[in-house]
Amino acid sequence: MSNFALPTPPYFMVILSTSELYDDLMFKVMSEKVLELAEKMDGFLGHQWTCQEESVSITYWDSVLAARDWMQHPMHTKTINIGNQFWFSSYSLKLAEVKEESRVVGNSIEGNSSRFPHIETSRGILKVLSLENVHLLYDFVNREREHLARWEPTRNEEYYTLKTCELRIKEMRRDFLEDKGVVLCLLDKTESEMIAYTNFSAISRGVFQSCCLGYSLSKSYEGQGYMTEALRAGIEFMKSISIDRIQASHMPVNKRSAAVLNRLGFEKEGVAKNYLKINGEWEDHIVTALLMRD
């Protein structure tokens, strides 16, 4: 992501490269806040940040003194130290001067909007959210907070902020373009309310051609077939991109989820003991799968 047009040389860059042990949304939230601090400092020109297997955060400065001040800033140093304890397998921090350059302007994630699915179902629209929809996601996670708590991992307060919702949408769109996952949200026909969330994650290609599935539904729409409607359309889309095995799991007490999966043709494969930490407790899960192979 980038918040500016690159300056004209000469200018200076502070480059933080990190190899992350795992993908963690809270590290991204913390990094965003640190970058907001950089924006207020003298000499700041802009920043770029990419998050993949190796994340690269680049801040741009108009002088070497400004760049060094940022490298040594206590909050910047503290964030790196925390990351090194919990999130990084390795990192490097560099200061570089750019005296001349050549540029190629490519497409941004938002510039690829025509590539994102926009599926009409009988009662709604199933789509990968854009940043224009951030308030729909924000309203959904806050409206359904109490309802979904018993079925989800424990969330901290940061999870429910607008900033985190923005980061999640950017991650959804990036993961779609990189063939890592497909998050399809069911909106009403006017696209003014979010009804359900479906997450086809951990896409594996090659000899596997599979993914995992998670989903959630607004309490006010339970018992009306909306979750089945969204998942059926989502599964058809996954078939169209050559995914032919989808694995889903649910807690034994979640009878509604079991009924939805059964209705869609998922078959029980076993029970995973202490499989996921849900609402602060390790919970057994029934593992099911939908096979669509000839």
Short mmCIF file of C-alpha atoms in Angstrom, two decimals:
data_model
loop_
_atom_site.label_atom_id
_atom_site.label_comp_id
_atom_site.label_asym_id
_atom_site.label_seq_id
_atom_site.Cartn_x
_atom_site.Cartn_y
_atom_site.Cartn_z
CA MET A 1 0.00 0.00 0.00
CA SER A 2 1.13 3.52 -0.66
CA ASN A 3 -0.10 6.95 0.42
CA PHE A 4 1.80 9.18 -2.00
CA ALA A 5 3.50 9.66 -5.34
CA LEU A 6 7.24 8.99 -5.19
CA PRO A 7 9.29 12.17 -4.74
CA THR A 8 11.89 13.43 -7.17
CA PRO A 9 15.48 12.39 -6.31
CA PRO A 10 17.52 12.93 -4.29
CA TYR A 11 15.65 11.62 -1.23
CA PHE A 12 16.26 9.14 1.56
CA MET A 13 14.57 5.85 2.51
CA VAL A 14 14.34 3.93 5.77
CA ILE A 15 13.64 0.31 4.80
CA LEU A 16 12.36 -2.24 7.32
CA SER A 17 12.25 -5.77 5.89
CA THR A 18 10.76 -8.54 8.04
CA SER A 19 10.26 -12.27 7.61
CA GLU A 20 7.14 -13.03 9.62
CA LEU A 21 6.60 -16.26 11.52
CA TYR A 22 2.87 -16.04 10.84
CA ASP A 23 0.33 -13.60 9.45
CA ASP A 24 -0.98 -11.49 12.34
CA LEU A 25 -3.50 -8.71 11.96
CA MET A 26 -2.45 -7.03 15.20
CA PHE A 27 1.09 -6.50 13.91
CA LYS A 28 -0.39 -4.77 10.86
CA VAL A 29 -2.56 -2.56 13.07
CA MET A 30 0.46 -1.61 15.20
CA SER A 31 2.52 -0.87 12.08
CA GLU A 32 -0.22 1.38 10.71
CA LYS A 33 -0.23 3.40 13.93
CA VAL A 34 3.55 3.81 13.85
CA LEU A 35 3.35 5.03 10.25
CA GLU A 36 0.76 7.59 11.33
CA LEU A 37 3.35 8.86 13.82
CA ALA A 38 5.97 9.11 11.06
CA GLU A 39 3.61 11.26 9.00
CA LYS A 40 3.72 13.95 11.70
CA MET A 41 7.52 14.21 11.74
CA ASP A 42 9.55 16.91 9.98
CA GLY A 43 10.99 15.81 6.65
CA PHE A 44 8.44 13.04 6.03
CA LEU A 45 7.57 12.56 2.34
CA GLY A 46 5.47 9.40 2.33
CA HIS A 47 5.51 5.65 2.82
CA GLN A 48 4.94 2.33 1.10
CA TRP A 49 4.17 -0.98 2.75
CA THR A 50 3.80 -4.46 1.30
CA CYS A 51 2.79 -7.49 3.39
CA GLN A 52 3.62 -10.91 2.00
CA GLU A 53 5.95 -13.70 3.17
CA GLU A 54 8.49 -10.90 3.55
CA SER A 55 6.98 -7.58 4.58
CA VAL A 56 8.69 -4.37 3.51
CA SER A 57 7.91 -0.99 5.06
CA ILE A 58 9.58 2.02 3.42
CA THR A 59 9.39 5.58 4.70
CA TYR A 60 10.69 8.44 2.56
CA TRP A 61 12.48 11.52 3.90
CA ASP A 62 13.83 14.77 2.51
CA SER A 63 17.14 14.64 4.42
CA VAL A 64 19.49 12.11 5.96
CA LEU A 65 18.98 13.74 9.38
CA ALA A 66 15.21 13.25 9.20
CA ALA A 67 15.70 9.64 8.13
CA ARG A 68 18.09 8.96 11.01
CA ASP A 69 15.72 10.59 13.49
CA TRP A 70 13.03 8.16 12.37
CA MET A 71 15.33 5.13 12.54
CA GLN A 72 16.16 6.02 16.14
CA HIS A 73 12.67 7.14 17.21
CA PRO A 74 11.70 5.36 20.46
CA MET A 75 8.29 4.21 19.19
CA HIS A 76 9.76 2.90 15.94
CA THR A 77 12.43 1.02 17.89
CA LYS A 78 9.88 -0.33 20.38
CA THR A 79 7.64 -1.67 17.60
CA ILE A 80 10.57 -3.46 15.96
CA ASN A 81 11.61 -4.98 19.29
CA ILE A 82 8.07 -6.24 19.98
CA GLY A 83 7.89 -7.65 16.47
CA ASN A 84 11.21 -9.40 16.94
CA GLN A 85 9.88 -11.07 20.11
CA PHE A 86 6.52 -12.23 18.74
CA TRP A 87 6.22 -11.99 14.95
CA PHE A 88 9.58 -11.95 13.13
CA SER A 89 11.90 -14.79 12.32
CA SER A 90 14.35 -12.11 11.11
CA TYR A 91 14.45 -8.44 10.12
CA SER A 92 16.74 -5.81 8.66
CA LEU A 93 16.67 -2.01 8.95
CA LYS A 94 18.47 0.10 6.35
CA LEU A 95 18.92 3.74 5.40
CA ALA A 96 19.47 4.45 1.71
CA GLU A 97 19.86 7.52 -0.47
CA VAL A 98 18.19 7.60 -3.88
CA LYS A 99 20.08 9.84 -6.29
CA GLU A 100 18.39 8.77 -9.52
CA GLU A 101 15.77 6.25 -10.63
CA SER A 102 13.58 4.98 -13.45
CA ARG A 103 9.92 4.13 -12.88
CA VAL A 104 7.28 1.81 -14.25
CA VAL A 105 3.71 2.55 -13.18
CA GLY A 106 1.65 -0.60 -12.67
CA ASN A 107 -1.86 -1.42 -11.52
CA SER A 108 -2.87 -1.08 -7.88
CA ILE A 109 -5.07 -3.57 -6.07
CA GLU A 110 -8.01 -1.21 -6.47
CA GLY A 111 -7.16 -0.85 -10.15
CA ASN A 112 -7.96 -4.54 -10.61
CA SER A 113 -11.56 -4.11 -9.44
CA SER A 114 -13.03 -5.84 -12.49
CA ARG A 115 -11.29 -9.08 -11.43
CA PHE A 116 -13.21 -9.34 -8.15
CA PRO A 117 -16.38 -11.47 -8.11
CA HIS A 118 -19.75 -9.73 -7.80
CA ILE A 119 -22.39 -12.48 -7.65
CA GLU A 120 -26.13 -11.90 -7.54
CA THR A 121 -28.06 -14.43 -5.43
CA SER A 122 -31.84 -14.66 -5.08
CA ARG A 123 -31.88 -12.23 -2.15
CA GLY A 124 -28.54 -10.48 -2.11
CA ILE A 125 -25.13 -9.66 -3.57
CA LEU A 126 -22.10 -11.82 -2.79
CA LYS A 127 -18.83 -9.95 -3.30
CA VAL A 128 -15.29 -9.23 -2.17
CA LEU A 129 -15.64 -6.00 -0.22
CA SER A 130 -13.97 -2.80 -1.38
CA LEU A 131 -12.90 0.07 0.86
CA GLU A 132 -16.15 1.78 -0.08
CA ASN A 133 -17.86 -0.96 1.95
CA VAL A 134 -15.74 -0.57 5.08
CA HIS A 135 -18.65 0.80 7.13
CA LEU A 136 -20.70 -2.30 6.28
CA LEU A 137 -17.98 -4.56 7.72
CA TYR A 138 -17.55 -2.25 10.71
CA ASP A 139 -21.29 -2.29 11.42
CA PHE A 140 -21.43 -6.09 11.04
CA VAL A 141 -18.58 -6.95 13.43
CA ASN A 142 -19.87 -4.53 16.07
CA ARG A 143 -23.56 -5.39 15.66
CA GLU A 144 -22.87 -9.13 15.87
CA ARG A 145 -20.12 -8.92 18.49
CA GLU A 146 -22.06 -10.57 21.33
CA HIS A 147 -23.87 -13.00 19.04
CA LEU A 148 -20.68 -14.39 17.46
CA ALA A 149 -18.46 -14.37 20.57
CA ARG A 150 -19.27 -17.98 21.54
CA TRP A 151 -18.21 -19.26 18.11
CA GLU A 152 -15.05 -17.21 17.50
CA PRO A 153 -11.57 -16.65 18.99
CA THR A 154 -11.34 -14.01 21.72
CA ARG A 155 -11.01 -10.59 20.10
CA ASN A 156 -9.41 -7.49 21.60
CA GLU A 157 -10.91 -4.01 21.25
CA GLU A 158 -8.68 -3.15 18.29
CA TYR A 159 -10.45 -5.79 16.20
CA TYR A 160 -13.67 -3.77 16.28
CA THR A 161 -12.20 -0.48 15.05
CA LEU A 162 -12.71 1.09 11.65
CA LYS A 163 -8.95 1.00 11.05
CA THR A 164 -8.84 -2.78 11.51
CA CYS A 165 -11.82 -3.18 9.18
CA GLU A 166 -9.93 -1.19 6.53
CA LEU A 167 -6.88 -3.43 6.97
CA ARG A 168 -9.03 -6.55 6.72
CA ILE A 169 -10.57 -5.40 3.44
CA LYS A 170 -7.15 -4.60 1.98
CA GLU A 171 -6.00 -8.05 3.06
CA MET A 172 -9.09 -9.70 1.51
CA ARG A 173 -8.43 -8.05 -1.83
CA ARG A 174 -4.70 -8.77 -1.78
CA ASP A 175 -5.30 -12.43 -0.85
CA PHE A 176 -7.77 -12.78 -3.70
CA LEU A 177 -5.31 -11.40 -6.26
CA GLU A 178 -2.54 -13.63 -4.89
CA ASP A 179 -4.78 -16.74 -4.94
CA LYS A 180 -4.44 -17.23 -1.19
CA GLY A 181 -8.09 -16.93 -0.21
CA VAL A 182 -11.53 -15.68 -1.20
CA VAL A 183 -13.65 -13.75 1.29
CA LEU A 184 -17.17 -13.26 -0.06
CA CYS A 185 -19.61 -11.17 1.95
CA LEU A 186 -23.37 -11.34 1.42
CA LEU A 187 -24.97 -7.90 1.23
CA ASP A 188 -28.61 -7.02 0.72
CA LYS A 189 -29.75 -6.10 -2.80
CA THR A 190 -29.10 -2.39 -2.23
CA GLU A 191 -25.62 -3.15 -0.79
CA SER A 192 -26.49 -1.13 2.31
CA GLU A 193 -26.28 -3.94 4.90
CA MET A 194 -23.93 -6.88 5.43
CA ILE A 195 -25.80 -10.12 6.15
CA ALA A 196 -23.15 -12.85 6.16
CA TYR A 197 -19.43 -13.51 5.84
CA THR A 198 -17.84 -16.47 4.04
CA ASN A 199 -14.10 -17.14 4.05
CA PHE A 200 -12.57 -19.68 1.66
CA SER A 201 -9.03 -19.65 3.06
CA ALA A 202 -5.73 -21.54 2.82
CA ILE A 203 -6.08 -22.21 -0.90
CA SER A 204 -3.71 -24.99 -1.94
CA ARG A 205 -3.04 -25.71 -5.62
CA GLY A 206 -1.07 -28.44 -7.38
CA VAL A 207 -2.06 -31.96 -6.39
CA PHE A 208 -4.41 -30.71 -3.63
CA GLN A 209 -6.74 -28.09 -5.22
CA SER A 210 -8.44 -27.43 -1.90
CA CYS A 211 -9.31 -24.79 0.67
CA CYS A 212 -10.82 -24.35 4.12
CA LEU A 213 -14.14 -22.67 4.88
CA GLY A 214 -15.35 -20.42 7.67
CA TYR A 215 -18.54 -18.37 7.85
CA SER A 216 -20.80 -16.28 10.07
CA LEU A 217 -24.33 -14.91 9.82
CA SER A 218 -26.16 -11.96 11.34
CA LYS A 219 -28.44 -13.05 14.19
CA SER A 220 -31.47 -11.33 12.68
CA TYR A 221 -31.17 -13.47 9.52
CA GLU A 222 -30.85 -16.87 11.19
CA GLY A 223 -33.26 -19.63 10.22
CA GLN A 224 -34.15 -18.09 6.85
CA GLY A 225 -31.70 -19.88 4.54
CA TYR A 226 -29.36 -16.93 3.98
CA MET A 227 -26.22 -18.79 5.07
CA THR A 228 -27.00 -21.69 2.75
CA GLU A 229 -27.71 -19.25 -0.08
CA ALA A 230 -24.40 -17.43 0.38
CA LEU A 231 -22.35 -20.61 0.74
CA ARG A 232 -23.95 -22.33 -2.24
CA ALA A 233 -23.08 -19.37 -4.48
CA GLY A 234 -19.59 -19.16 -2.97
CA ILE A 235 -18.96 -22.86 -3.54
CA GLU A 236 -19.99 -22.52 -7.18
CA PHE A 237 -17.47 -19.71 -7.56
CA MET A 238 -14.72 -21.82 -5.98
CA LYS A 239 -15.55 -24.63 -8.41
CA SER A 240 -15.15 -22.14 -11.26
CA ILE A 241 -11.55 -21.46 -10.16
CA SER A 242 -10.77 -25.19 -9.94
CA ILE A 243 -11.13 -25.78 -6.20
CA ASP A 244 -12.65 -29.24 -5.82
CA ARG A 245 -12.28 -30.00 -2.09
CA ILE A 246 -13.50 -27.71 0.68
CA GLN A 247 -12.94 -28.53 4.35
CA ALA A 248 -15.09 -27.04 7.11
CA SER A 249 -15.25 -27.72 10.83
CA HIS A 250 -17.76 -26.89 13.54
CA MET A 251 -18.14 -27.36 17.27
CA PRO A 252 -20.38 -30.33 18.19
CA VAL A 253 -22.84 -28.01 19.96
CA ASN A 254 -23.28 -25.82 16.87
CA LYS A 255 -26.31 -27.59 15.42
CA ARG A 256 -27.17 -24.77 13.01
CA SER A 257 -23.74 -24.94 11.40
CA ALA A 258 -23.94 -28.73 11.18
CA ALA A 259 -27.32 -28.47 9.44
CA VAL A 260 -26.03 -25.93 6.90
CA LEU A 261 -23.02 -28.07 5.99
CA ASN A 262 -25.15 -31.21 5.73
CA ARG A 263 -27.58 -29.38 3.45
CA LEU A 264 -24.69 -28.42 1.16
CA GLY A 265 -23.36 -31.98 0.91
CA PHE A 266 -20.44 -31.85 3.36
CA GLU A 267 -19.61 -35.22 4.89
CA LYS A 268 -18.13 -35.91 8.31
CA GLU A 269 -14.50 -37.05 8.23
CA GLY A 270 -13.71 -37.16 11.93
CA VAL A 271 -13.34 -35.27 15.19
CA ALA A 272 -10.35 -33.03 15.94
CA LYS A 273 -9.68 -32.83 19.68
CA ASN A 274 -8.89 -29.41 21.18
CA TYR A 275 -8.78 -28.14 17.61
CA LEU A 276 -9.32 -24.40 18.00
CA LYS A 277 -9.28 -21.95 20.90
CA ILE A 278 -12.78 -20.48 20.80
CA ASN A 279 -13.93 -17.78 23.22
CA GLY A 280 -10.91 -18.54 25.40
CA GLU A 281 -11.34 -22.34 25.54
CA TRP A 282 -9.85 -25.17 23.48
CA GLU A 283 -12.76 -26.82 21.70
CA ASP A 284 -13.21 -30.10 19.86
CA HIS A 285 -14.43 -29.73 16.27
CA ILE A 286 -16.19 -32.03 13.86
CA VAL A 287 -14.24 -32.01 10.59
CA THR A 288 -16.25 -32.23 7.37
CA ALA A 289 -15.42 -31.91 3.69
CA LEU A 290 -17.18 -31.34 0.39
CA LEU A 291 -15.64 -33.27 -2.50
CA MET A 292 -16.41 -32.11 -6.03
CA ARG A 293 -13.97 -34.35 -7.91
CA ASP A 294 -14.96 -36.55 -10.83
#
